[in-house]
JSON list of C-alpha atoms in Angstrom, two decimals:
[
{"chain": "A", "resi": 1, "resn": "MET", "atom": "CA", "xyz": [21.41, -2.62, -3.13]},
{"chain": "A", "resi": 2, "resn": "ASP", "atom": "CA", "xyz": [19.94, -5.89, -4.44]},
{"chain": "A", "resi": 3, "resn": "ALA", "atom": "CA", "xyz": [20.26, -9.84, -3.69]},
{"chain": "A", "resi": 4, "resn": "HIS", "atom": "CA", "xyz": [22.98, -9.77, -5.46]},
{"chain": "A", "resi": 5, "resn": "GLY", "atom": "CA", "xyz": [24.61, -7.14, -4.55]},
{"chain": "A", "resi": 6, "resn": "GLY", "atom": "CA", "xyz": [24.51, -4.89, -7.15]},
{"chain": "A", "resi": 7, "resn": "ARG", "atom": "CA", "xyz": [22.82, -1.68, -7.41]},
{"chain": "A", "resi": 8, "resn": "ARG", "atom": "CA", "xyz": [20.16, -0.76, -8.54]},
{"chain": "A", "resi": 9, "resn": "SER", "atom": "CA", "xyz": [19.14, 0.44, -11.91]},
{"chain": "A", "resi": 10, "resn": "GLN", "atom": "CA", "xyz": [16.88, 3.79, -12.18]},
{"chain": "A", "resi": 11, "resn": "ALA", "atom": "CA", "xyz": [14.24, 2.39, -13.94]},
{"chain": "A", "resi": 12, "resn": "GLU", "atom": "CA", "xyz": [14.01, -0.13, -11.02]},
{"chain": "A", "resi": 13, "resn": "ARG", "atom": "CA", "xyz": [14.23, 2.20, -8.55]},
{"chain": "A", "resi": 14, "resn": "ASP", "atom": "CA", "xyz": [12.03, 4.24, -10.35]},
{"chain": "A", "resi": 15, "resn": "ALA", "atom": "CA", "xyz": [9.13, 0.74, -10.27]},
{"chain": "A", "resi": 16, "resn": "VAL", "atom": "CA", "xyz": [9.99, 0.73, -6.73]},
{"chain": "A", "resi": 17, "resn": "THR", "atom": "CA", "xyz": [8.32, 4.60, -6.50]},
{"chain": "A", "resi": 18, "resn": "VAL", "atom": "CA", "xyz": [5.26, 4.23, -8.57]},
{"chain": "A", "resi": 19, "resn": "GLU", "atom": "CA", "xyz": [4.44, 1.28, -6.74]},
{"chain": "A", "resi": 20, "resn": "ILE", "atom": "CA", "xyz": [4.68, 3.23, -2.78]},
{"chain": "A", "resi": 21, "resn": "GLY", "atom": "CA", "xyz": [2.94, 5.78, -4.60]},
{"chain": "A", "resi": 22, "resn": "TYR", "atom": "CA", "xyz": [-0.02, 3.28, -5.88]},
{"chain": "A", "resi": 23, "resn": "ALA", "atom": "CA", "xyz": [0.21, 1.54, -2.54]},
{"chain": "A", "resi": 24, "resn": "LEU", "atom": "CA", "xyz": [-0.11, 4.68, -0.42]},
{"chain": "A", "resi": 25, "resn": "VAL", "atom": "CA", "xyz": [-2.88, 6.15, -2.96]},
{"chain": "A", "resi": 26, "resn": "SER", "atom": "CA", "xyz": [-5.11, 3.26, -3.29]},
{"chain": "A", "resi": 27, "resn": "ALA", "atom": "CA", "xyz": [-4.49, 2.95, 0.99]},
{"chain": "A", "resi": 28, "resn": "ALA", "atom": "CA", "xyz": [-6.14, 6.47, 1.54]},
{"chain": "A", "resi": 29, "resn": "PHE", "atom": "CA", "xyz": [-8.34, 5.80, -0.94]},
{"chain": "A", "resi": 30, "resn": "ALA", "atom": "CA", "xyz": [-10.13, 2.81, 0.69]},
{"chain": "A", "resi": 31, "resn": "ALA", "atom": "CA", "xyz": [-9.89, 4.14, 4.10]},
{"chain": "A", "resi": 32, "resn": "ALA", "atom": "CA", "xyz": [-11.17, 6.72, 2.81]},
{"chain": "A", "resi": 33, "resn": "VAL", "atom": "CA", "xyz": [-14.50, 5.08, 1.52]},
{"chain": "A", "resi": 34, "resn": "LEU", "atom": "CA", "xyz": [-14.61, 2.34, 4.82]},
{"chain": "A", "resi": 35, "resn": "PHE", "atom": "CA", "xyz": [-14.63, 5.29, 6.99]},
{"chain": "A", "resi": 36, "resn": "GLY", "atom": "CA", "xyz": [-17.49, 6.56, 4.92]},
{"chain": "A", "resi": 37, "resn": "ALA", "atom": "CA", "xyz": [-19.24, 4.05, 4.95]},
{"chain": "A", "resi": 38, "resn": "VAL", "atom": "CA", "xyz": [-18.89, 3.37, 8.56]},
{"chain": "A", "resi": 39, "resn": "ALA", "atom": "CA", "xyz": [-19.01, 6.38, 10.25]},
{"chain": "A", "resi": 40, "resn": "GLY", "atom": "CA", "xyz": [-21.00, 8.06, 7.66]},
{"chain": "A", "resi": 41, "resn": "PRO", "atom": "CA", "xyz": [-24.26, 7.95, 8.66]},
{"chain": "A", "resi": 42, "resn": "ALA", "atom": "CA", "xyz": [-23.00, 8.73, 12.14]},
{"chain": "A", "resi": 43, "resn": "LEU", "atom": "CA", "xyz": [-22.36, 12.57, 10.27]},
{"chain": "A", "resi": 44, "resn": "LEU", "atom": "CA", "xyz": [-25.44, 12.79, 7.90]},
{"chain": "A", "resi": 45, "resn": "PHE", "atom": "CA", "xyz": [-28.51, 11.14, 9.91]},
{"chain": "A", "resi": 46, "resn": "ASP", "atom": "CA", "xyz": [-29.47, 12.31, 13.20]},
{"chain": "A", "resi": 47, "resn": "LEU", "atom": "CA", "xyz": [-29.00, 9.39, 15.48]},
{"chain": "A", "resi": 48, "resn": "PRO", "atom": "CA", "xyz": [-29.00, 8.66, 18.92]},
{"chain": "A", "resi": 49, "resn": "SER", "atom": "CA", "xyz": [-25.88, 9.99, 20.91]},
{"chain": "A", "resi": 50, "resn": "PRO", "atom": "CA", "xyz": [-24.24, 6.14, 21.98]},
{"chain": "A", "resi": 51, "resn": "LEU", "atom": "CA", "xyz": [-24.79, 4.75, 18.52]},
{"chain": "A", "resi": 52, "resn": "SER", "atom": "CA", "xyz": [-23.32, 7.72, 16.27]},
{"chain": "A", "resi": 53, "resn": "THR", "atom": "CA", "xyz": [-20.41, 7.90, 19.42]},
{"chain": "A", "resi": 54, "resn": "VAL", "atom": "CA", "xyz": [-20.04, 3.45, 18.46]},
{"chain": "A", "resi": 55, "resn": "LEU", "atom": "CA", "xyz": [-19.94, 4.34, 14.38]},
{"chain": "A", "resi": 56, "resn": "LEU", "atom": "CA", "xyz": [-17.28, 7.35, 14.29]},
{"chain": "A", "resi": 57, "resn": "ARG", "atom": "CA", "xyz": [-14.81, 5.70, 17.49]},
{"chain": "A", "resi": 58, "resn": "LEU", "atom": "CA", "xyz": [-15.73, 2.26, 14.38]},
{"chain": "A", "resi": 59, "resn": "GLY", "atom": "CA", "xyz": [-14.57, 3.91, 11.81]},
{"chain": "A", "resi": 60, "resn": "LEU", "atom": "CA", "xyz": [-11.27, 6.04, 13.48]},
{"chain": "A", "resi": 61, "resn": "VAL", "atom": "CA", "xyz": [-10.27, 2.37, 14.20]},
{"chain": "A", "resi": 62, "resn": "VAL", "atom": "CA", "xyz": [-11.19, 0.18, 10.69]},
{"chain": "A", "resi": 63, "resn": "ALA", "atom": "CA", "xyz": [-9.46, 3.00, 8.27]},
{"chain": "A", "resi": 64, "resn": "PRO", "atom": "CA", "xyz": [-6.59, 2.95, 9.83]},
{"chain": "A", "resi": 65, "resn": "LEU", "atom": "CA", "xyz": [-5.88, -0.99, 10.11]},
{"chain": "A", "resi": 66, "resn": "VAL", "atom": "CA", "xyz": [-7.15, -1.34, 6.58]},
{"chain": "A", "resi": 67, "resn": "PHE", "atom": "CA", "xyz": [-5.12, 1.71, 5.36]},
{"chain": "A", "resi": 68, "resn": "MET", "atom": "CA", "xyz": [-1.56, -0.29, 6.77]},
{"chain": "A", "resi": 69, "resn": "ALA", "atom": "CA", "xyz": [-3.30, -4.11, 5.34]},
{"chain": "A", "resi": 70, "resn": "ARG", "atom": "CA", "xyz": [-3.58, -2.31, 2.08]},
{"chain": "A", "resi": 71, "resn": "VAL", "atom": "CA", "xyz": [-0.06, -0.69, 1.59]},
{"chain": "A", "resi": 72, "resn": "VAL", "atom": "CA", "xyz": [1.49, -3.68, 3.44]},
{"chain": "A", "resi": 73, "resn": "SER", "atom": "CA", "xyz": [-0.45, -6.36, 0.48]},
{"chain": "A", "resi": 74, "resn": "VAL", "atom": "CA", "xyz": [0.19, -3.90, -2.09]},
{"chain": "A", "resi": 75, "resn": "LEU", "atom": "CA", "xyz": [4.04, -3.88, -1.16]},
{"chain": "A", "resi": 76, "resn": "LEU", "atom": "CA", "xyz": [4.37, -7.23, -0.47]},
{"chain": "A", "resi": 77, "resn": "ARG", "atom": "CA", "xyz": [3.39, -8.56, -4.04]},
{"chain": "A", "resi": 78, "resn": "PHE", "atom": "CA", "xyz": [5.84, -6.21, -6.20]},
{"chain": "A", "resi": 79, "resn": "ARG", "atom": "CA", "xyz": [8.40, -8.47, -7.40]},
{"chain": "A", "resi": 80, "resn": "PRO", "atom": "CA", "xyz": [10.51, -5.89, -8.69]},
{"chain": "A", "resi": 81, "resn": "PRO", "atom": "CA", "xyz": [11.89, -6.88, -12.27]},
{"chain": "A", "resi": 82, "resn": "ALA", "atom": "CA", "xyz": [15.47, -8.58, -12.07]},
{"chain": "A", "resi": 83, "resn": "GLN", "atom": "CA", "xyz": [17.95, -7.11, -12.93]},
{"chain": "A", "resi": 84, "resn": "PRO", "atom": "CA", "xyz": [19.48, -8.61, -16.28]},
{"chain": "A", "resi": 85, "resn": "GLY", "atom": "CA", "xyz": [23.11, -10.88, -15.96]},
{"chain": "A", "resi": 86, "resn": "ARG", "atom": "CA", "xyz": [26.48, -8.99, -15.69]},
{"chain": "A", "resi": 87, "resn": "PRO", "atom": "CA", "xyz": [28.18, -8.05, -18.92]},
{"chain": "A", "resi": 88, "resn": "GLY", "atom": "CA", "xyz": [31.22, -10.46, -19.66]},
{"chain": "A", "resi": 89, "resn": "ARG", "atom": "CA", "xyz": [30.02, -13.26, -18.03]},
{"chain": "A", "resi": 90, "resn": "THR", "atom": "CA", "xyz": [27.87, -16.05, -19.27]},
{"chain": "A", "resi": 91, "resn": "SER", "atom": "CA", "xyz": [24.80, -17.44, -17.69]},
{"chain": "A", "resi": 92, "resn": "PRO", "atom": "CA", "xyz": [24.03, -21.03, -16.89]},
{"chain": "A", "resi": 93, "resn": "ASP", "atom": "CA", "xyz": [21.03, -21.71, -19.08]},
{"chain": "A", "resi": 94, "resn": "SER", "atom": "CA", "xyz": [23.21, -20.58, -22.40]}
]
């Protein structure tokens, strides 16, 4: 249900579905890139054990935070298209 109490059209439901998919995919990409940037050196190079552990744990903490922040920011920015007026009714600005 939308703010006016009516049902959403198929186009509006499709727009919401696409936006959710975009939010999830872009968030997964951002989290993976960040994890690779933070924990990648620990996985690729022979670093001292404490530093390697810190980098891996930092990557495992920061990546989910970036994922959630990206999903929330994309979905909060999204505004579904306005629903047209009901047939047979005049709008106040006409």
